[in-house]
PDB file of C-alpha atoms in Angstrom:
ATOM      1  CA  UNK A 176     -17.223 -83.352-100.217  1.00 50.00           C
ATOM      2  CA  UNK A 177     -16.035 -81.414-103.268  1.00 51.00           C
ATOM      3  CA  UNK A 178     -13.757 -77.951-102.384  1.00 52.00           C
ATOM      4  CA  UNK A 179     -14.540 -75.197-104.328  1.00 50.00           C
ATOM      5  CA  UNK A 180     -11.779 -74.074-106.247  1.00 52.00           C
ATOM      6  CA  UNK A 181      -9.595 -71.166-105.171  1.00 54.00           C
ATOM      7  CA  UNK A 182      -9.272 -67.847-106.858  1.00 54.00           C
ATOM      8  CA  UNK A 183      -5.995 -67.952-108.884  1.00 56.00           C
ATOM      9  CA  UNK A 184      -4.477 -64.420-107.921  1.00 66.00           C
ATOM     10  CA  UNK A 185      -2.599 -62.740-111.222  1.00 80.00           C
ATOM     11  CA  UNK A 186       0.909 -61.804-110.771  1.00 89.00           C
ATOM     12  CA  UNK A 187       3.383 -60.109-112.361  1.00 92.00           C
ATOM     13  CA  UNK A 188       5.598 -61.955-114.535  1.00 95.00           C
ATOM     14  CA  UNK A 189       9.430 -63.036-113.326  1.00 96.00           C
ATOM     15  CA  UNK A 190      10.312 -60.684-115.928  1.00 96.00           C
ATOM     16  CA  UNK A 191       8.528 -57.589-114.969  1.00 96.00           C
ATOM     17  CA  UNK A 192       9.991 -58.352-111.417  1.00 96.00           C
ATOM     18  CA  UNK A 193      13.311 -58.793-111.912  1.00 98.00           C
ATOM     19  CA  UNK A 194      13.460 -55.574-114.137  1.00 98.00           C
ATOM     20  CA  UNK A 195      11.327 -54.088-111.499  1.00 97.00           C
ATOM     21  CA  UNK A 196      14.046 -54.586-108.776  1.00 98.00           C
ATOM     22  CA  UNK A 197      16.836 -54.449-111.025  1.00 98.00           C
ATOM     23  CA  UNK A 198      15.938 -50.578-111.954  1.00 98.00           C
ATOM     24  CA  UNK A 199      15.186 -49.748-108.341  1.00 98.00           C
ATOM     25  CA  UNK A 200      18.814 -51.035-107.423  1.00 98.00           C
ATOM     26  CA  UNK A 201      20.082 -48.749-110.086  1.00 98.00           C
ATOM     27  CA  UNK A 202      18.493 -46.141-109.331  1.00 98.00           C
ATOM     28  CA  UNK A 203      19.687 -46.071-105.955  1.00 98.00           C
ATOM     29  CA  UNK A 204      23.208 -46.230-106.863  1.00 98.00           C
ATOM     30  CA  UNK A 205      22.834 -43.502-108.986  1.00 98.00           C
ATOM     31  CA  UNK A 206      21.082 -41.130-106.325  1.00 98.00           C
ATOM     32  CA  UNK A 207      23.430 -42.289-103.743  1.00 98.00           C
ATOM     33  CA  UNK A 208      26.611 -42.122-106.239  1.00 98.00           C
ATOM     34  CA  UNK A 209      25.192 -38.817-107.613  1.00 97.00           C
ATOM     35  CA  UNK A 210      25.148 -37.141-104.441  1.00 96.00           C
ATOM     36  CA  UNK A 211      28.524 -38.655-103.434  1.00 97.00           C
ATOM     37  CA  UNK A 212      30.416 -37.228-106.946  1.00 97.00           C
ATOM     38  CA  UNK A 213      29.522 -34.294-106.745  1.00 94.00           C
ATOM     39  CA  UNK A 214      30.754 -33.349-102.685  1.00 95.00           C
ATOM     40  CA  UNK A 215      34.085 -34.910-104.140  1.00 97.00           C
ATOM     41  CA  UNK A 216      37.527 -32.718-104.793  1.00 97.00           C
ATOM     42  CA  UNK A 217      38.376 -32.952-108.253  1.00 95.00           C
ATOM     43  CA  UNK A 218      40.306 -35.977-108.896  1.00 97.00           C
ATOM     44  CA  UNK A 219      40.781 -39.274-110.732  1.00 97.00           C
ATOM     45  CA  UNK A 220      38.206 -40.894-108.516  1.00 97.00           C
ATOM     46  CA  UNK A 221      35.574 -38.486-108.882  1.00 97.00           C
ATOM     47  CA  UNK A 222      35.859 -38.932-112.726  1.00 96.00           C
ATOM     48  CA  UNK A 223      35.470 -42.218-112.210  1.00 97.00           C
ATOM     49  CA  UNK A 224      32.375 -41.563-110.225  1.00 98.00           C
ATOM     50  CA  UNK A 225      31.035 -39.301-112.643  1.00 97.00           C
ATOM     51  CA  UNK A 226      31.352 -42.352-115.555  1.00 97.00           C
ATOM     52  CA  UNK A 227      30.014 -45.134-113.295  1.00 98.00           C
ATOM     53  CA  UNK A 228      26.974 -42.307-112.816  1.00 98.00           C
ATOM     54  CA  UNK A 229      26.598 -41.932-116.515  1.00 98.00           C
ATOM     55  CA  UNK A 230      26.734 -45.675-117.555  1.00 98.00           C
ATOM     56  CA  UNK A 231      24.414 -46.398-114.624  1.00 98.00           C
ATOM     57  CA  UNK A 232      21.850 -44.053-115.896  1.00 98.00           C
ATOM     58  CA  UNK A 233      22.261 -45.205-119.356  1.00 98.00           C
ATOM     59  CA  UNK A 234      21.805 -48.814-118.188  1.00 98.00           C
ATOM     60  CA  UNK A 235      18.320 -47.532-116.547  1.00 98.00           C
ATOM     61  CA  UNK A 236      17.042 -45.716-119.400  1.00 98.00           C
ATOM     62  CA  UNK A 237      17.636 -49.235-121.641  1.00 98.00           C
ATOM     63  CA  UNK A 238      15.931 -51.331-119.241  1.00 98.00           C
ATOM     64  CA  UNK A 239      12.854 -48.786-118.377  1.00 98.00           C
ATOM     65  CA  UNK A 240      12.345 -48.889-122.350  1.00 98.00           C
ATOM     66  CA  UNK A 241      12.890 -52.522-121.876  1.00 98.00           C
ATOM     67  CA  UNK A 242       9.948 -52.366-118.995  1.00 97.00           C
ATOM     68  CA  UNK A 243       7.982 -50.466-121.047  1.00 96.00           C
ATOM     69  CA  UNK A 244       7.893 -52.903-124.179  1.00 97.00           C
ATOM     70  CA  UNK A 245       7.574 -55.602-121.878  1.00 96.00           C
ATOM     71  CA  UNK A 246       5.109 -54.411-119.925  1.00 93.00           C
ATOM     72  CA  UNK A 247       2.997 -53.308-123.416  1.00 94.00           C
ATOM     73  CA  UNK A 248       2.927 -56.841-124.252  1.00 95.00           C
ATOM     74  CA  UNK A 249       2.300 -58.655-120.323  1.00 94.00           C
ATOM     75  CA  UNK A 250      -0.600 -56.862-119.081  1.00 91.00           C
ATOM     76  CA  UNK A 251       0.229 -56.181-115.255  1.00 90.00           C
ATOM     77  CA  UNK A 252      -2.372 -57.805-112.553  1.00 90.00           C
ATOM     78  CA  UNK A 253      -5.642 -55.928-112.100  1.00 89.00           C
ATOM     79  CA  UNK A 254      -5.377 -53.217-108.659  1.00 83.00           C
ATOM     80  CA  UNK A 255      -6.592 -54.945-105.543  1.00 82.00           C
ATOM     81  CA  UNK A 256     -10.023 -53.501-104.589  1.00 87.00           C
ATOM     82  CA  UNK A 257      -9.589 -50.064-102.843  1.00 88.00           C
ATOM     83  CA  UNK A 258     -11.024 -46.229-102.955  1.00 91.00           C
ATOM     84  CA  UNK A 259     -11.206 -44.633-106.552  1.00 94.00           C
ATOM     85  CA  UNK A 260      -9.017 -41.943-105.428  1.00 93.00           C
ATOM     86  CA  UNK A 261      -6.243 -44.300-104.563  1.00 90.00           C
ATOM     87  CA  UNK A 262      -6.924 -46.414-108.205  1.00 92.00           C
ATOM     88  CA  UNK A 263      -6.244 -42.972-109.358  1.00 95.00           C
ATOM     89  CA  UNK A 264      -3.295 -41.945-107.337  1.00 93.00           C
ATOM     90  CA  UNK A 265      -1.664 -45.526-107.856  1.00 92.00           C
ATOM     91  CA  UNK A 266      -1.939 -45.212-112.016  1.00 94.00           C
ATOM     92  CA  UNK A 267      -0.769 -41.738-111.742  1.00 96.00           C
ATOM     93  CA  UNK A 268       1.976 -42.654-109.704  1.00 96.00           C
ATOM     94  CA  UNK A 269       3.336 -45.499-111.765  1.00 95.00           C
ATOM     95  CA  UNK A 270       3.012 -43.144-114.832  1.00 97.00           C
ATOM     96  CA  UNK A 271       5.024 -40.543-112.950  1.00 98.00           C
ATOM     97  CA  UNK A 272       7.930 -42.797-112.133  1.00 98.00           C
ATOM     98  CA  UNK A 273       7.741 -43.917-116.229  1.00 98.00           C
ATOM     99  CA  UNK A 274       8.057 -40.538-116.853  1.00 98.00           C
ATOM    100  CA  UNK A 275      10.947 -39.948-114.389  1.00 98.00           C
ATOM    101  CA  UNK A 276      12.911 -42.837-115.062  1.00 98.00           C
ATOM    102  CA  UNK A 277      13.264 -41.880-118.448  1.00 98.00           C
ATOM    103  CA  UNK A 278      13.508 -38.260-118.106  1.00 98.00           C
ATOM    104  CA  UNK A 279      16.046 -38.272-115.443  1.00 98.00           C
ATOM    105  CA  UNK A 280      18.789 -39.936-117.619  1.00 98.00           C
ATOM    106  CA  UNK A 281      17.888 -38.047-120.449  1.00 98.00           C
ATOM    107  CA  UNK A 282      18.099 -34.680-118.809  1.00 98.00           C
ATOM    108  CA  UNK A 283      21.510 -36.072-117.379  1.00 98.00           C
ATOM    109  CA  UNK A 284      22.770 -37.002-120.858  1.00 98.00           C
ATOM    110  CA  UNK A 285      21.794 -33.678-122.490  1.00 98.00           C
ATOM    111  CA  UNK A 286      23.671 -31.835-119.087  1.00 98.00           C
ATOM    112  CA  UNK A 287      27.264 -33.939-120.023  1.00 98.00           C
ATOM    113  CA  UNK A 288      26.928 -33.331-123.780  1.00 98.00           C
ATOM    114  CA  UNK A 289      26.106 -29.452-123.390  1.00 98.00           C
ATOM    115  CA  UNK A 290      29.240 -29.447-120.835  1.00 98.00           C
ATOM    116  CA  UNK A 291      31.355 -30.527-122.978  1.00 98.00           C
ATOM    117  CA  UNK A 292      31.194 -34.133-122.398  1.00 97.00           C
ATOM    118  CA  UNK A 293      30.546 -37.310-124.488  1.00 96.00           C
ATOM    119  CA  UNK A 294      28.534 -40.135-123.262  1.00 97.00           C
ATOM    120  CA  UNK A 295      30.417 -43.074-123.257  1.00 97.00           C
ATOM    121  CA  UNK A 296      28.676 -46.396-122.323  1.00 98.00           C
ATOM    122  CA  UNK A 297      31.079 -48.431-120.393  1.00 98.00           C
ATOM    123  CA  UNK A 298      33.832 -46.964-121.636  1.00 96.00           C
ATOM    124  CA  UNK A 299      33.377 -48.368-125.029  1.00 98.00           C
ATOM    125  CA  UNK A 300      30.320 -47.437-127.060  1.00 98.00           C
ATOM    126  CA  UNK A 301      30.457 -43.654-127.867  1.00 98.00           C
ATOM    127  CA  UNK A 302      26.870 -42.279-127.444  1.00 98.00           C
ATOM    128  CA  UNK A 303      25.515 -39.730-129.869  1.00 98.00           C
ATOM    129  CA  UNK A 304      25.455 -36.007-128.581  1.00 98.00           C
ATOM    130  CA  UNK A 305      22.085 -35.026-127.838  1.00 98.00           C
ATOM    131  CA  UNK A 306      23.570 -31.308-128.090  1.00 98.00           C
ATOM    132  CA  UNK A 307      26.254 -29.185-129.237  1.00 98.00           C
ATOM    133  CA  UNK A 308      28.524 -27.607-126.192  1.00 98.00           C
ATOM    134  CA  UNK A 309      26.630 -24.678-124.673  1.00 98.00           C
ATOM    135  CA  UNK A 310      27.735 -23.557-121.192  1.00 98.00           C
ATOM    136  CA  UNK A 311      24.360 -21.578-120.764  1.00 98.00           C
ATOM    137  CA  UNK A 312      22.468 -24.813-121.544  1.00 98.00           C
ATOM    138  CA  UNK A 313      24.854 -27.438-119.465  1.00 98.00           C
ATOM    139  CA  UNK A 314      23.653 -24.872-116.486  1.00 98.00           C
ATOM    140  CA  UNK A 315      20.199 -25.239-117.017  1.00 98.00           C
ATOM    141  CA  UNK A 316      20.043 -28.952-117.921  1.00 98.00           C
ATOM    142  CA  UNK A 317      22.212 -29.599-114.635  1.00 98.00           C
ATOM    143  CA  UNK A 318      19.327 -27.940-112.777  1.00 98.00           C
ATOM    144  CA  UNK A 319      16.615 -29.757-114.706  1.00 98.00           C
ATOM    145  CA  UNK A 320      18.699 -33.021-113.764  1.00 98.00           C
ATOM    146  CA  UNK A 321      18.854 -32.362-110.109  1.00 98.00           C
ATOM    147  CA  UNK A 322      15.418 -31.085-110.258  1.00 98.00           C
ATOM    148  CA  UNK A 323      13.954 -34.206-112.224  1.00 98.00           C
ATOM    149  CA  UNK A 324      16.303 -36.516-109.704  1.00 98.00           C
ATOM    150  CA  UNK A 325      14.666 -35.099-106.440  1.00 98.00           C
ATOM    151  CA  UNK A 326      11.139 -35.790-107.629  1.00 98.00           C
ATOM    152  CA  UNK A 327      11.875 -39.171-108.597  1.00 98.00           C
ATOM    153  CA  UNK A 328      13.406 -39.729-105.430  1.00 98.00           C
ATOM    154  CA  UNK A 329      10.284 -38.422-103.431  1.00 98.00           C
ATOM    155  CA  UNK A 330       8.180 -40.376-105.468  1.00 98.00           C
ATOM    156  CA  UNK A 331       9.822 -43.632-105.081  1.00 98.00           C
ATOM    157  CA  UNK A 332       9.573 -42.813-101.617  1.00 97.00           C
ATOM    158  CA  UNK A 333       5.825 -42.046-101.804  1.00 96.00           C
ATOM    159  CA  UNK A 334       5.395 -45.218-103.856  1.00 96.00           C
ATOM    160  CA  UNK A 335       7.539 -47.802-101.217  1.00 96.00           C
ATOM    161  CA  UNK A 336       5.238 -46.202 -98.609  1.00 96.00           C
ATOM    162  CA  UNK A 337       2.353 -47.150-100.456  1.00 92.00           C
ATOM    163  CA  UNK A 338       3.532 -50.599-100.987  1.00 91.00           C
ATOM    164  CA  UNK A 339       4.215 -51.020 -97.347  1.00 95.00           C
ATOM    165  CA  UNK A 340       0.846 -49.898 -96.420  1.00 92.00           C
ATOM    166  CA  UNK A 341      -0.540 -52.366 -98.639  1.00 87.00           C
ATOM    167  CA  UNK A 342       1.705 -55.319 -97.471  1.00 88.00           C
ATOM    168  CA  UNK A 343       1.707 -54.476 -93.632  1.00 94.00           C
ATOM    169  CA  UNK A 344      -1.976 -52.709 -93.012  1.00 90.00           C
ATOM    170  CA  UNK A 345      -4.123 -53.609 -95.773  1.00 85.00           C
ATOM    171  CA  UNK A 346      -2.612 -56.911 -96.170  1.00 82.00           C
ATOM    172  CA  UNK A 347      -3.500 -56.971-100.250  1.00 79.00           C
TER     173      UNK A 347
END
C-alpha cells in the first residue's frame, strides 16, 4: 500500500529566523534601556547607558538592512490561508515594522547629532554626523524618536499578539 506524500511546508531560512530573534531581542533591550536611562540622574552611568542605547540602535539598523537584503534574495514562505483583510493587515504590519526598525535608530542618530553628540559605535568607530548641532532641531528629533519608538512598541505588541493567535488559536 502506497502512502501519499505529505505536503512539505515552506519555512523561513535559519538565517532569517536568527536575524528576526536577534533584532527582536535588541529592540527589547533598546526600549528598556531607553526608558531606564531617561529617568537616571546625570552621572557616568547615565552617559554609559546612552552610549549602549546608541550602540544597540546602530546594530539594529545594520541588522535590519541585512535582513532586508536577505529577504530580497530569499522569499518568505506564503501566508497560511486566511481572510483577505488579515493578509493585508499582515503585509501592512510587516512593512510598518521594517520602516520603523529603520526610522527609529535613524531618528535617534539625527537627534544625537543635533544635540551636539557624535555617534561613536562601540566607542571605536565614529559615524558621520547626519546634521549639524542645532538645539531646536534636537528638540524636534527627540520627540520624533520617542514617538516612532512608541509606535514601534505598539506595532511589535500587535505582531506578537497576532503570532500568538495564529499559534494557539488557529494552530497554523
